[in-house]
């Protein structure tokens, strides 16, 4: 029984600084060798290399140049705020890069991760320290949280660490309000968590509701109706303060069809992949697999699910000890609820707005509760550590032995089968995971010998042991990941991180897009060149609508194959880059004049790539003579639609009525789709284009000279609600055409200046809402301060832990 308050015991600066430096220092030890090996960069594999690094540099450069609204280098074009709030716009760590020049940003990725690890240790300490008598115990828990399996796994997803850092502050602020009714702190914590990452905030809301109700029903807290009202008020204010980012982001995200996918039927109650249950259990007792390479359960269908919750050194021993010794404790109840929710699909999905796509990206919340149970076990005289360690070792063995020795048949490439022992995918990695799991517990047994007889030595031995295990398993996982990566020294560093400085193309003032043939995801983003390829989950809904209409899958990325070659002409794609260091070649191996798409010719080899030029490139801003209705378009074979879009423009019904006087309806039944027809259609479109096209930070400007009648000028820029247009200074109607792009009508016999401006939908309204809530919050603090001064006893009452 001890005070439940944010007010620390001991010297405040020393303990807080120690918490940060421990997390930072240990991370330096396992990150630094890889940074030195990669010439000052930290490069990992997969999403980290092709999303985190180019996203950071590209948006850093955009903001420094004043481009806050439209990203020309994200897919076919995207709302910058809507597309990048999830990844980095709300992150204070991203904003730390702005004082640095562009070329320095990739070098900052490693140091920023170290900083994040230190901050995670600090914030976990801030939450845990109120529950312990000795602050060294809280430091141990902070290290367990900062270097849990979830944290190390999600180095792959760099932006997940912001949630790991800010979540403990949310719980600490909630605890402080419930204990002392301290005003404003909870609102600020809600604001910080929501502003940093809206996706993770939805999970935090679900967790906080469970956390609050469990503690209330366990009589851990007391609250009056009035105090509850002000708590709810602070939560609303905290969310309202984020409106400047949250509102435009929500308006962008709701366009994505992936969000409307709730669990249904048996899929809401049971996972369809039985191995997933083992995977969930395994992640509690073993270091995590690297993303996309599940080892223990190769068919669990959870490759990027962030399944990691292992605590270095302690594993589940501290959690099991707490569960064994407590009867009516709120933390025991909460842990049981969380473990149960992890096993039921619909309950697991509650942490991501009930989306059926399987993710365990809320497990950082679980690891914080597991760390809390572990540190409380360390200070409990009731705990039988010998029994809990035996249970932990037994479960580890119960998982490992069947996976290691049950036989299975393996299909060979020649059609034969081979029987081998073991269900794991990679036996060598499996035994290393098992060795680390058991070695951790053996080190723990040694450390626990000092627990009762020499507490100071116990803390030293335990902290060193946690640090050693962390460095070993973190370095091993990073090394495994790097082994799956593109060749960093011979490819990424010289040809991607150079920002395309060695690329020199003619007519550089002519706007166009590029294509990457069978290359690394987001290669063009490293060079900050407009492209038709993108690995990015959050893009305008019009892109998500357009690509499937021509038979191109658009889920987390745009990767159109060469069979939709008409797409390149439609989207003003002039150049194609084919990396010389791989076996996939754009040029036919049997005929040097034959390419994987018609109409391309070799230009040069630069920056490690063969460069091909589209001889039938059509500049931005061209016109049509014919139109087809959406019904006509839908009746065309999907495989031919990319070519049909070069023959006639697709108009929605309302646009037909406005423009049928200048366009004739196309006889789509008579369309021909041979190569010769494709060439002629490209030449027809190219014969009547804008004389100039210039993009800038606020949109684009084009000039077009019409003939004897009005013309509808098409731009392959994704339609979005934030666009407005003028023609010769007069407001013009933007038509949504070609299933997701834009066109505007220009007058006859006139050289017209066409201007498109983009303003992020919801940004102005969001800013006004934020200002309004800021004023409301200030008034609340002033009024509550006066109230608390008049009623000091009500405000100063401190509840105690039960």
XYZ file of N, CA and C in Angstrom, residues 102-348:
741
model
N 18.422 17.757 -47.170
C 17.812 16.549 -47.714
C 18.740 15.340 -47.651
N 19.984 15.499 -48.044
C 20.880 14.343 -48.124
C 21.178 13.738 -46.750
N 20.905 14.499 -45.678
C 21.185 14.000 -44.327
C 20.072 13.111 -43.795
N 18.867 13.197 -44.387
C 17.713 12.504 -43.823
C 17.915 10.992 -43.745
N 18.379 10.301 -44.806
C 18.581 8.852 -44.666
C 19.566 8.486 -43.561
N 20.543 9.354 -43.295
C 21.495 9.095 -42.222
C 20.846 9.194 -40.841
N 19.702 9.867 -40.760
C 19.048 10.095 -39.472
C 18.151 8.937 -39.040
N 17.869 7.999 -39.942
C 16.923 6.941 -39.614
C 17.400 6.108 -38.422
N 18.672 5.751 -38.383
C 19.202 4.989 -37.257
C 19.186 5.768 -35.958
N 19.766 6.980 -35.931
C 19.732 7.765 -34.693
C 18.315 8.032 -34.183
N 17.364 8.235 -35.084
C 15.985 8.460 -34.642
C 15.403 7.212 -33.990
N 15.739 6.036 -34.507
C 15.274 4.808 -33.869
C 15.882 4.652 -32.481
N 17.150 5.000 -32.326
C 17.769 4.957 -30.997
C 17.061 5.917 -30.048
N 16.773 7.112 -30.552
C 16.060 8.098 -29.742
C 14.692 7.577 -29.335
N 14.028 6.904 -30.254
C 12.707 6.355 -29.948
C 12.792 5.280 -28.874
N 13.812 4.436 -28.958
C 13.973 3.390 -27.936
C 14.189 4.023 -26.558
N 15.000 5.072 -26.517
C 15.210 5.764 -25.254
C 13.933 6.392 -24.733
N 13.157 7.005 -25.608
C 11.893 7.634 -25.201
C 10.877 6.593 -24.743
N 10.852 5.434 -25.398
C 9.935 4.372 -24.974
C 10.270 3.894 -23.569
N 11.555 3.764 -23.279
C 11.973 3.380 -21.932
C 11.565 4.445 -20.913
N 11.721 5.716 -21.296
C 11.360 6.805 -20.397
C 9.866 6.831 -20.106
N 9.034 6.754 -21.143
C 7.588 6.852 -20.916
C 7.053 5.634 -20.184
N 7.634 4.463 -20.449
C 7.224 3.281 -19.700
C 7.569 3.442 -18.223
N 8.727 4.011 -17.965
C 9.116 4.283 -16.570
C 8.112 5.233 -15.911
N 7.693 6.273 -16.639
C 6.732 7.227 -16.084
C 5.442 6.548 -15.656
N 5.033 5.543 -16.423
C 3.821 4.812 -16.041
C 4.086 3.825 -14.906
N 5.159 3.073 -14.997
C 5.393 1.971 -14.067
C 5.840 2.426 -12.683
N 6.499 3.574 -12.570
C 7.123 3.965 -11.307
C 6.131 4.176 -10.175
N 4.901 4.463 -10.514
C 3.915 4.672 -9.445
C 3.503 3.364 -8.782
N 3.817 2.233 -9.397
C 3.375 0.945 -8.887
C 4.451 0.205 -8.096
N 5.610 0.823 -7.938
C 6.714 0.117 -7.294
C 7.255 0.926 -6.124
N 7.917 0.238 -5.199
C 8.553 0.910 -4.067
C 9.959 1.373 -4.436
N 10.636 0.558 -5.221
C 12.011 0.856 -5.613
C 12.035 1.226 -7.096
N 12.565 2.398 -7.384
C 12.540 2.863 -8.755
C 13.392 2.024 -9.695
N 14.344 1.275 -9.161
C 15.107 0.355 -10.005
C 14.208 -0.709 -10.617
N 13.187 -1.101 -9.870
C 12.240 -2.085 -10.396
C 11.498 -1.511 -11.599
N 11.121 -0.240 -11.495
C 10.451 0.412 -12.624
C 11.371 0.500 -13.833
N 12.674 0.717 -13.601
C 13.622 0.768 -14.710
C 13.694 -0.569 -15.437
N 13.642 -1.654 -14.674
C 13.642 -2.976 -15.309
C 12.406 -3.129 -16.183
N 11.238 -2.773 -15.645
C 10.006 -2.862 -16.430
C 10.049 -1.989 -17.659
N 10.647 -0.803 -17.534
C 10.754 0.097 -18.680
C 11.589 -0.523 -19.787
N 12.667 -1.201 -19.412
C 13.513 -1.865 -20.406
C 12.774 -3.035 -21.058
N 12.014 -3.774 -20.278
C 11.244 -4.887 -20.845
C 10.259 -4.375 -21.894
N 9.611 -3.280 -21.596
C 8.637 -2.709 -22.541
C 9.329 -2.143 -23.770
N 10.393 -1.373 -23.557
C 11.064 -0.711 -24.682
C 11.685 -1.712 -25.643
N 12.090 -2.879 -25.141
C 12.764 -3.872 -25.987
C 11.994 -5.182 -26.054
N 10.683 -5.095 -25.925
C 9.848 -6.286 -26.059
C 9.912 -6.814 -27.484
N 9.412 -8.013 -27.666
C 9.356 -8.578 -29.009
C 8.578 -7.709 -29.964
N 7.547 -7.036 -29.462
C 6.764 -6.140 -30.320
C 7.628 -4.992 -30.816
N 8.416 -4.421 -29.945
C 9.242 -3.272 -30.301
C 10.311 -3.652 -31.323
N 10.987 -4.763 -31.114
C 12.055 -5.171 -32.029
C 11.469 -5.633 -33.358
N 10.392 -6.369 -33.317
C 9.711 -6.782 -34.558
C 9.395 -5.567 -35.417
N 8.897 -4.518 -34.777
C 8.382 -3.371 -35.525
C 9.429 -2.312 -35.845
N 10.704 -2.666 -35.727
C 11.715 -1.850 -36.393
C 11.393 -1.829 -37.886
N 10.834 -2.917 -38.359
C 10.391 -3.051 -39.752
C 9.401 -1.937 -40.111
N 8.494 -1.621 -39.166
C 7.525 -0.532 -39.342
C 7.948 0.621 -38.431
N 8.828 1.419 -38.918
C 9.458 2.472 -38.119
C 8.447 3.359 -37.393
N 7.326 3.684 -38.054
C 6.373 4.632 -37.467
C 5.506 4.018 -36.374
N 5.599 2.712 -36.132
C 4.848 2.099 -35.046
C 5.414 2.488 -33.686
N 6.665 2.884 -33.648
C 7.302 3.169 -32.364
C 6.745 4.429 -31.710
N 6.151 5.311 -32.483
C 5.507 6.474 -31.870
C 4.390 6.039 -30.937
N 3.612 5.038 -31.349
C 2.541 4.536 -30.481
C 3.125 3.893 -29.230
N 4.208 3.149 -29.398
C 4.863 2.526 -28.245
C 5.291 3.590 -27.236
N 5.752 4.720 -27.737
C 6.247 5.786 -26.860
C 5.117 6.506 -26.140
N 4.065 6.855 -26.844
C 3.052 7.732 -26.262
C 1.976 7.004 -25.464
N 1.790 5.726 -25.709
C 0.744 5.005 -24.988
C 0.928 5.023 -23.468
N 2.132 4.760 -22.947
C 2.271 4.814 -21.482
C 1.908 6.171 -20.884
N 2.120 7.248 -21.660
C 1.746 8.574 -21.164
C 0.235 8.701 -21.037
N -0.492 8.066 -21.945
C -1.955 8.107 -21.875
C -2.445 7.425 -20.606
N -1.905 6.248 -20.318
C -2.314 5.545 -19.096
C -1.853 6.286 -17.849
N -0.651 6.843 -17.896
C -0.149 7.588 -16.741
C -1.039 8.794 -16.449
N -1.481 9.485 -17.500
C -2.349 10.646 -17.313
C -3.721 10.231 -16.793
N -4.233 9.115 -17.304
C -5.523 8.618 -16.813
C -5.414 8.236 -15.341
N -4.349 7.548 -14.981
C -4.132 7.181 -13.578
C -4.036 8.417 -12.689
N -3.332 9.423 -13.188
C -3.148 10.633 -12.391
C -4.474 11.346 -12.161
N -5.305 11.387 -13.187
C -6.614 12.020 -13.008
C -7.440 11.237 -11.992
N -7.451 9.926 -12.114
C -8.260 9.121 -11.202
C -7.740 9.193 -9.769
N -6.450 9.468 -9.598
C -5.871 9.517 -8.259
C -5.971 10.890 -7.624
N -5.704 11.947 -8.399
C -5.586 13.279 -7.815
C -6.478 14.321 -8.462
N -7.179 13.915 -9.532
C -8.028 14.840 -10.302
C -7.230 16.011 -10.874
N -5.997 15.736 -11.207
C -5.139 16.758 -11.812
C -5.676 17.142 -13.181
N -5.882 18.422 -13.410
C -6.578 18.894 -14.609
C -5.650 19.036 -15.818
N -6.177 18.700 -16.959
C -5.527 19.006 -18.229
C -4.559 17.967 -18.728
N -3.981 17.188 -17.835
C -2.954 16.237 -18.249
C -3.524 15.160 -19.166
N -4.717 14.667 -18.837
C -5.320 13.621 -19.662
C -5.680 14.158 -21.043
N -6.181 15.377 -21.104
C -6.506 15.976 -22.403
C -5.269 16.092 -23.277
N -4.146 16.505 -22.688
C -2.902 16.623 -23.444
C -2.405 15.261 -23.913
N -2.570 14.242 -23.079
C -2.140 12.893 -23.466
C -3.006 12.359 -24.596
N -4.311 12.590 -24.523
C -5.211 12.183 -25.612
C -4.824 12.895 -26.903
N -4.586 14.189 -26.798
C -4.162 14.953 -27.972
C -2.893 14.371 -28.588
N -1.893 14.113 -27.750
C -0.617 13.619 -28.256
C -0.777 12.278 -28.962
N -1.524 11.360 -28.354
C -1.691 10.026 -28.936
C -2.471 10.074 -30.237
N -3.513 10.878 -30.280
C -4.336 10.977 -31.484
C -3.601 11.720 -32.590
N -2.880 12.756 -32.229
C -2.165 13.564 -33.213
C -1.021 12.765 -33.843
N -0.348 11.978 -33.041
C 0.812 11.235 -33.531
C 0.395 10.160 -34.525
N -0.670 9.422 -34.231
C -1.109 8.371 -35.153
C -2.555 7.995 -34.856
N -3.443 8.388 -35.760
C -4.872 8.159 -35.565
C -5.212 6.667 -35.553
N -4.513 5.859 -36.351
C -4.817 4.428 -36.415
C -4.582 3.777 -35.058
N -3.431 4.003 -34.466
C -3.131 3.402 -33.175
C -3.993 4.012 -32.071
N -4.407 5.241 -32.254
C -5.248 5.874 -31.234
C -6.577 5.146 -31.095
N -7.135 4.649 -32.202
C -8.402 3.915 -32.101
C -8.241 2.687 -31.210
N -7.086 2.019 -31.312
C -6.830 0.883 -30.435
C -6.640 1.302 -28.990
N -5.987 2.460 -28.796
C -5.791 2.967 -27.440
C -7.119 3.292 -26.773
N -8.064 3.820 -27.542
C -9.385 4.124 -26.995
C -10.047 2.850 -26.499
N -10.005 1.808 -27.337
C -10.600 0.529 -26.938
C -9.935 0.001 -25.670
N -8.606 0.083 -25.619
C -7.891 -0.416 -24.445
C -8.247 0.389 -23.202
N -8.273 1.714 -23.323
C -8.561 2.557 -22.158
C -9.951 2.292 -21.592
N -10.899 2.019 -22.464
C -12.249 1.684 -21.982
C -12.222 0.401 -21.167
N -11.522 -0.615 -21.663
C -11.400 -1.877 -20.937
C -10.657 -1.657 -19.612
N -9.551 -0.954 -19.696
C -8.711 -0.659 -18.533
C -9.517 0.056 -17.459
N -10.289 1.069 -17.864
C -11.041 1.885 -16.914
C -12.137 1.069 -16.237
N -12.883 0.310 -17.035
C -13.993 -0.461 -16.469
C -13.497 -1.595 -15.583
N -12.413 -2.253 -15.988
C -11.864 -3.323 -15.151
C -11.445 -2.772 -13.794
N -10.801 -1.633 -13.785
C -10.331 -1.069 -12.527
C -11.497 -0.547 -11.684
N -12.512 -0.031 -12.324
C -13.680 0.428 -11.580
C -14.402 -0.746 -10.918
N -14.601 -1.814 -11.673
C -15.311 -2.968 -11.120
C -14.473 -3.719 -10.099
N -13.152 -3.529 -10.170
C -12.269 -4.156 -9.178
C -12.099 -3.277 -7.942
N -12.824 -2.144 -7.888
C -12.732 -1.189 -6.777
C -11.318 -0.638 -6.599
N -10.577 -0.575 -7.714
C -9.245 0.026 -7.668
C -9.340 1.541 -7.683
N -10.447 2.045 -8.215
C -10.663 3.476 -8.330
C -12.025 3.859 -7.779
N -12.157 5.129 -7.475
C -13.443 5.716 -7.121
C -13.602 7.014 -7.880
N -14.819 7.307 -8.281
C -15.048 8.539 -9.024
C -16.503 8.946 -8.872
N -16.740 10.243 -8.782
C -18.100 10.760 -8.719
C -18.602 11.022 -10.131
N -19.898 11.254 -10.256
C -20.470 11.530 -11.566
C -19.882 12.804 -12.158
N -19.682 13.809 -11.330
C -19.096 15.050 -11.817
C -17.663 14.866 -12.287
N -16.881 14.089 -11.537
C -15.492 13.835 -11.938
C -15.428 13.044 -13.223
N -16.392 12.115 -13.396
C -16.443 11.342 -14.644
C -16.756 12.254 -15.829
N -17.655 13.196 -15.625
C -18.004 14.130 -16.698
C -16.779 14.911 -17.162
N -15.978 15.404 -16.215
C -14.805 16.185 -16.597
C -13.732 15.311 -17.238
N -13.661 14.045 -16.850
C -12.746 13.119 -17.521
C -13.163 12.939 -18.980
N -14.456 12.723 -19.190
C -14.972 12.580 -20.553
C -14.758 13.870 -21.339
N -14.959 14.988 -20.675
C -14.752 16.289 -21.316
C -13.304 16.430 -21.791
N -12.356 16.054 -20.963
C -10.947 16.159 -21.353
C -10.640 15.235 -22.536
N -11.270 14.059 -22.571
C -11.046 13.156 -23.701
C -11.535 13.787 -24.996
N -12.710 14.397 -24.951
C -13.264 15.045 -26.144
C -12.393 16.225 -26.569
N -11.954 17.017 -25.599
C -11.097 18.162 -25.908
C -9.790 17.698 -26.544
N -9.222 16.626 -26.002
C -7.969 16.107 -26.558
C -8.109 15.716 -28.015
N -9.210 15.055 -28.359
C -9.452 14.686 -29.752
C -9.714 15.931 -30.595
N -10.505 16.867 -30.053
C -10.811 18.089 -30.790
C -9.575 18.899 -31.144
N -8.577 18.876 -30.273
C -7.348 19.619 -30.537
C -6.583 19.076 -31.748
N -6.851 17.829 -32.129
C -6.143 17.219 -33.264
C -6.851 17.437 -34.590
N -7.965 18.153 -34.598
C -8.807 18.241 -35.795
C -8.063 18.759 -37.016
N -7.062 19.600 -36.824
C -6.330 20.160 -37.956
C -5.687 19.054 -38.797
N -5.297 17.944 -38.177
C -4.804 16.800 -38.925
C -5.848 15.702 -39.061
N -6.626 15.514 -38.007
C -7.550 14.382 -37.972
C -8.664 14.506 -38.999
N -9.283 15.671 -39.121
C -10.415 15.822 -40.035
C -10.010 15.584 -41.488
N -8.966 16.243 -42.017
C -8.581 15.950 -43.405
C -8.142 14.503 -43.603
N -7.560 13.915 -42.563
C -7.136 12.524 -42.682
C -8.327 11.590 -42.772
N -9.315 11.806 -41.933
C -10.516 10.975 -41.963
C -11.209 11.084 -43.318
N -11.305 12.294 -43.847
C -11.943 12.489 -45.145
C -11.189 11.761 -46.258
N -9.888 11.618 -46.097
C -9.087 10.883 -47.089
C -9.206 9.376 -46.897
N -9.157 8.933 -45.654
C -9.114 7.494 -45.368
C -10.437 6.814 -45.684
N -11.557 7.493 -45.489
C -12.853 6.849 -45.726
C -13.080 6.534 -47.197
N -12.234 7.050 -48.076
C -12.329 6.704 -49.488
C -11.763 5.313 -49.768
N -11.007 4.767 -48.813
C -10.318 3.499 -49.017
C -11.265 2.339 -48.753
N -11.499 1.470 -49.733
C -12.437 0.363 -49.534
C -11.965 -0.668 -48.522
N -10.686 -0.637 -48.148
C -10.159 -1.621 -47.210
C -10.688 -1.421 -45.793
N -11.230 -0.231 -45.498
C -11.673 0.021 -44.122
C -13.027 -0.615 -43.834
N -13.775 -0.947 -44.872
C -15.124 -1.502 -44.695
C -15.062 -3.010 -44.859
N -14.606 -3.692 -43.807
C -14.391 -5.125 -43.908
C -14.546 -5.762 -42.531
N -15.757 -5.737 -41.964
C -15.945 -6.247 -40.598
C -15.923 -7.767 -40.552
N -15.545 -8.359 -39.395
C -15.597 -9.824 -39.249
C -17.030 -10.315 -39.352
N -17.218 -11.464 -39.973
C -18.548 -12.004 -40.154
C -18.544 -13.512 -39.946
N -19.719 -14.052 -39.589
C -19.894 -15.490 -39.477
C -18.915 -16.130 -38.513
N -18.512 -17.358 -38.847
C -17.555 -18.068 -38.006
C -16.214 -17.357 -37.946
N -15.921 -16.557 -38.986
C -14.672 -15.811 -38.992
C -14.583 -14.802 -37.871
N -15.729 -14.460 -37.265
C -15.714 -13.542 -36.133
C -15.390 -14.259 -34.828
N -15.569 -15.576 -34.818
C -15.368 -16.341 -33.590
C -14.090 -17.154 -33.588
N -13.708 -17.692 -34.763
C -12.538 -18.555 -34.845
C -11.655 -18.141 -36.007
N -10.346 -18.237 -35.804
C -9.416 -17.972 -36.887
C -9.448 -19.137 -37.878
N -9.460 -18.806 -39.148
C -9.488 -19.838 -40.168
C -8.180 -20.585 -40.286
N -7.115 -19.980 -39.827
C -5.794 -20.623 -39.850
C -5.479 -21.138 -38.451
N -5.561 -22.471 -38.279
C -5.378 -23.020 -36.935
C -3.977 -22.756 -36.387
N -2.995 -22.581 -37.279
C -1.645 -22.305 -36.804
C -1.543 -20.946 -36.107
N -2.505 -20.064 -36.376
C -2.434 -18.732 -35.783
C -2.525 -18.785 -34.263
N -3.279 -19.736 -33.730
C -3.364 -19.850 -32.282
C -1.993 -20.178 -31.690
N -1.268 -21.061 -32.354
C 0.083 -21.381 -31.899
C 1.000 -20.168 -32.053
N 0.820 -19.445 -33.137
C 1.637 -18.249 -33.386
C 1.438 -17.220 -32.273
N 0.197 -17.010 -31.874
C -0.096 -16.046 -30.807
C 0.563 -16.501 -29.501
N 0.404 -17.785 -29.189
C 1.005 -18.320 -27.966
C 2.525 -18.260 -28.044
N 3.077 -18.613 -29.194
C 4.529 -18.633 -29.368
C 5.149 -17.257 -29.177
N 4.451 -16.210 -29.644
C 5.036 -14.868 -29.573
C 5.172 -14.372 -28.140
N 4.496 -15.018 -27.189
C 4.625 -14.656 -25.784
C 5.836 -15.288 -25.134
N 6.293 -16.425 -25.692
C 7.332 -17.213 -25.034
C 8.652 -17.258 -25.805
N 8.660 -16.748 -27.033
C 9.871 -16.782 -27.847
C 10.101 -15.419 -28.485
N 11.355 -15.108 -28.811
C 11.607 -13.903 -29.607
C 10.804 -13.965 -30.905
N 10.423 -12.828 -31.449
C 9.547 -12.823 -32.629
C 10.264 -13.268 -33.894
N 9.493 -13.819 -34.827
C 10.000 -14.021 -36.178
C 10.115 -12.669 -36.855
N 10.938 -12.594 -37.877
C 10.978 -11.354 -38.644
C 9.724 -11.281 -39.516
N 9.228 -10.083 -39.813
C 8.025 -9.953 -40.649
C 8.205 -10.664 -41.985
N 7.114 -11.269 -42.441
C 7.041 -11.971 -43.730
C 7.801 -13.286 -43.728
N 8.430 -13.680 -42.599
C 9.152 -14.949 -42.533
C 8.764 -15.716 -41.270
N 7.458 -16.043 -41.091
C 7.075 -16.819 -39.904
C 7.752 -18.179 -39.934
N 8.321 -18.570 -38.820
C 9.136 -19.776 -38.768
C 8.434 -20.917 -38.037
N 7.973 -20.650 -36.825
C 7.304 -21.682 -36.051
C 6.018 -22.138 -36.741
N 5.283 -21.177 -37.284
C 3.979 -21.465 -37.907
C 3.947 -20.851 -39.305
N 4.552 -21.498 -40.280
C 4.699 -20.877 -41.605
C 3.385 -20.618 -42.327
N 2.302 -21.303 -41.923
C 1.026 -21.116 -42.601
C -0.022 -20.459 -41.704
N 0.439 -19.593 -40.815
C -0.513 -18.906 -39.923
C -1.151 -17.704 -40.591
N -0.676 -17.341 -41.775
C -1.220 -16.202 -42.525
C -1.202 -14.929 -41.680
N -0.057 -14.684 -41.060
C 0.090 -13.495 -40.208
C 1.469 -12.886 -40.421
N 1.855 -12.755 -41.688
C 3.226 -12.370 -41.999
C 3.594 -10.967 -41.531
N 2.672 -10.029 -41.615
C 2.989 -8.645 -41.238
C 2.110 -8.187 -40.077
N 1.679 -9.134 -39.260
C 0.676 -8.847 -38.237
C 1.245 -8.243 -36.967
N 2.553 -8.068 -36.873
C 3.208 -7.527 -35.673
C 3.011 -8.421 -34.461
N 3.064 -9.723 -34.686
C 2.916 -10.664 -33.578
C 4.237 -10.784 -32.822
N 4.342 -9.996 -31.799
C 5.511 -10.033 -30.935
C 5.135 -9.499 -29.569
N 5.449 -10.264 -28.521
C 5.127 -9.796 -27.166
C 6.102 -10.340 -26.132
N 7.157 -10.965 -26.594
C 8.124 -11.584 -25.680
C 8.872 -10.516 -24.888
N 9.064 -10.774 -23.588
C 9.834 -9.868 -22.738
C 11.224 -10.453 -22.533
N 12.279 -9.733 -22.899
C 13.637 -10.276 -22.762
C 13.942 -10.637 -21.311
N 14.667 -11.719 -21.137
C 15.068 -12.288 -19.852
C 13.902 -12.955 -19.129
N 12.821 -12.239 -18.883
C 11.733 -12.755 -18.053
C 10.741 -13.620 -18.818
N 10.592 -13.392 -20.109
C 9.580 -14.092 -20.878
C 8.225 -13.918 -20.174
N 7.501 -15.002 -19.964
C 6.193 -14.925 -19.297
C 6.272 -15.271 -17.816
N 7.471 -15.445 -17.282
C 7.590 -15.912 -15.896
C 6.985 -14.929 -14.907
N 7.238 -13.638 -15.091
C 6.679 -12.645 -14.181
C 5.174 -12.555 -14.299
N 4.652 -12.683 -15.509
C 3.201 -12.644 -15.722
C 2.552 -13.857 -15.080
N 3.123 -15.044 -15.304
C 2.569 -16.262 -14.711
C 2.638 -16.188 -13.189
N 3.723 -15.640 -12.677
C 3.846 -15.502 -11.217
C 2.729 -14.628 -10.658
N 2.433 -13.544 -11.340
C 1.378 -12.645 -10.870
C 0.007 -13.308 -10.954
N -0.235 -14.031 -12.039
C -1.517 -14.714 -12.201
C -1.693 -15.803 -11.156
N -0.591 -16.438 -10.758
C -0.673 -17.527 -9.785
C -0.919 -17.047 -8.361
N -0.443 -15.858 -8.030
C -0.500 -15.411 -6.632
C -1.646 -14.455 -6.329
N -2.243 -13.849 -7.351
C -3.293 -12.870 -7.120
C -4.671 -13.503 -7.321
N -5.615 -13.050 -6.548
C -6.962 -13.597 -6.663
C -7.946 -12.599 -7.267
N -8.018 -11.418 -6.684
C -8.997 -10.434 -7.153
C -8.334 -9.156 -7.663
N -7.140 -9.269 -8.080
C -6.377 -8.107 -8.531
C -6.866 -7.641 -9.897
N -6.950 -6.322 -10.093
C -7.428 -5.784 -11.366
C -6.502 -6.119 -12.530
N -5.197 -6.151 -12.270
C -4.246 -6.442 -13.339
C -4.385 -7.887 -13.807
N -4.614 -8.794 -12.892
C -4.836 -10.189 -13.275
C -6.071 -10.297 -14.165
N -7.142 -9.624 -13.773
C -8.363 -9.668 -14.576
C -8.131 -9.080 -15.962
N -7.404 -7.981 -15.992
C -7.152 -7.318 -17.268
C -6.315 -8.201 -18.187
N -5.283 -8.819 -17.662
C -4.439 -9.689 -18.481
C -5.227 -10.863 -19.042
N -6.064 -11.463 -18.226
C -6.884 -12.588 -18.694
C -7.805 -12.123 -19.827
N -8.402 -10.953 -19.660
C -9.278 -10.410 -20.706
C -8.490 -10.175 -21.996
N -7.311 -9.613 -21.876
C -6.510 -9.309 -23.065
C -6.062 -10.582 -23.779
N -5.634 -11.593 -23.022
C -5.243 -12.858 -23.640
C -6.435 -13.499 -24.352
N -7.598 -13.421 -23.742
C -8.800 -13.977 -24.363
C -9.150 -13.217 -25.640
N -9.054 -11.901 -25.604
C -9.369 -11.097 -26.783
C -8.426 -11.404 -27.937
N -7.172 -11.698 -27.609
C -6.209 -12.016 -28.671
C -6.593 -13.290 -29.405
N -7.334 -14.180 -28.739
C -7.677 -15.466 -29.323
C -9.013 -15.470 -30.065
N -9.783 -14.399 -29.959
C -11.100 -14.341 -30.607
C -11.061 -13.258 -31.678
N -11.262 -13.612 -32.937
C -11.077 -12.645 -34.027
C -11.839 -11.343 -33.866
N -13.105 -11.403 -33.522
C -13.875 -10.164 -33.454
C -13.424 -9.297 -32.288
N -12.973 -9.916 -31.204
C -12.473 -9.139 -30.070
C -11.096 -8.554 -30.382
N -10.279 -9.318 -31.062
C -8.979 -8.798 -31.494
C -9.160 -7.601 -32.424
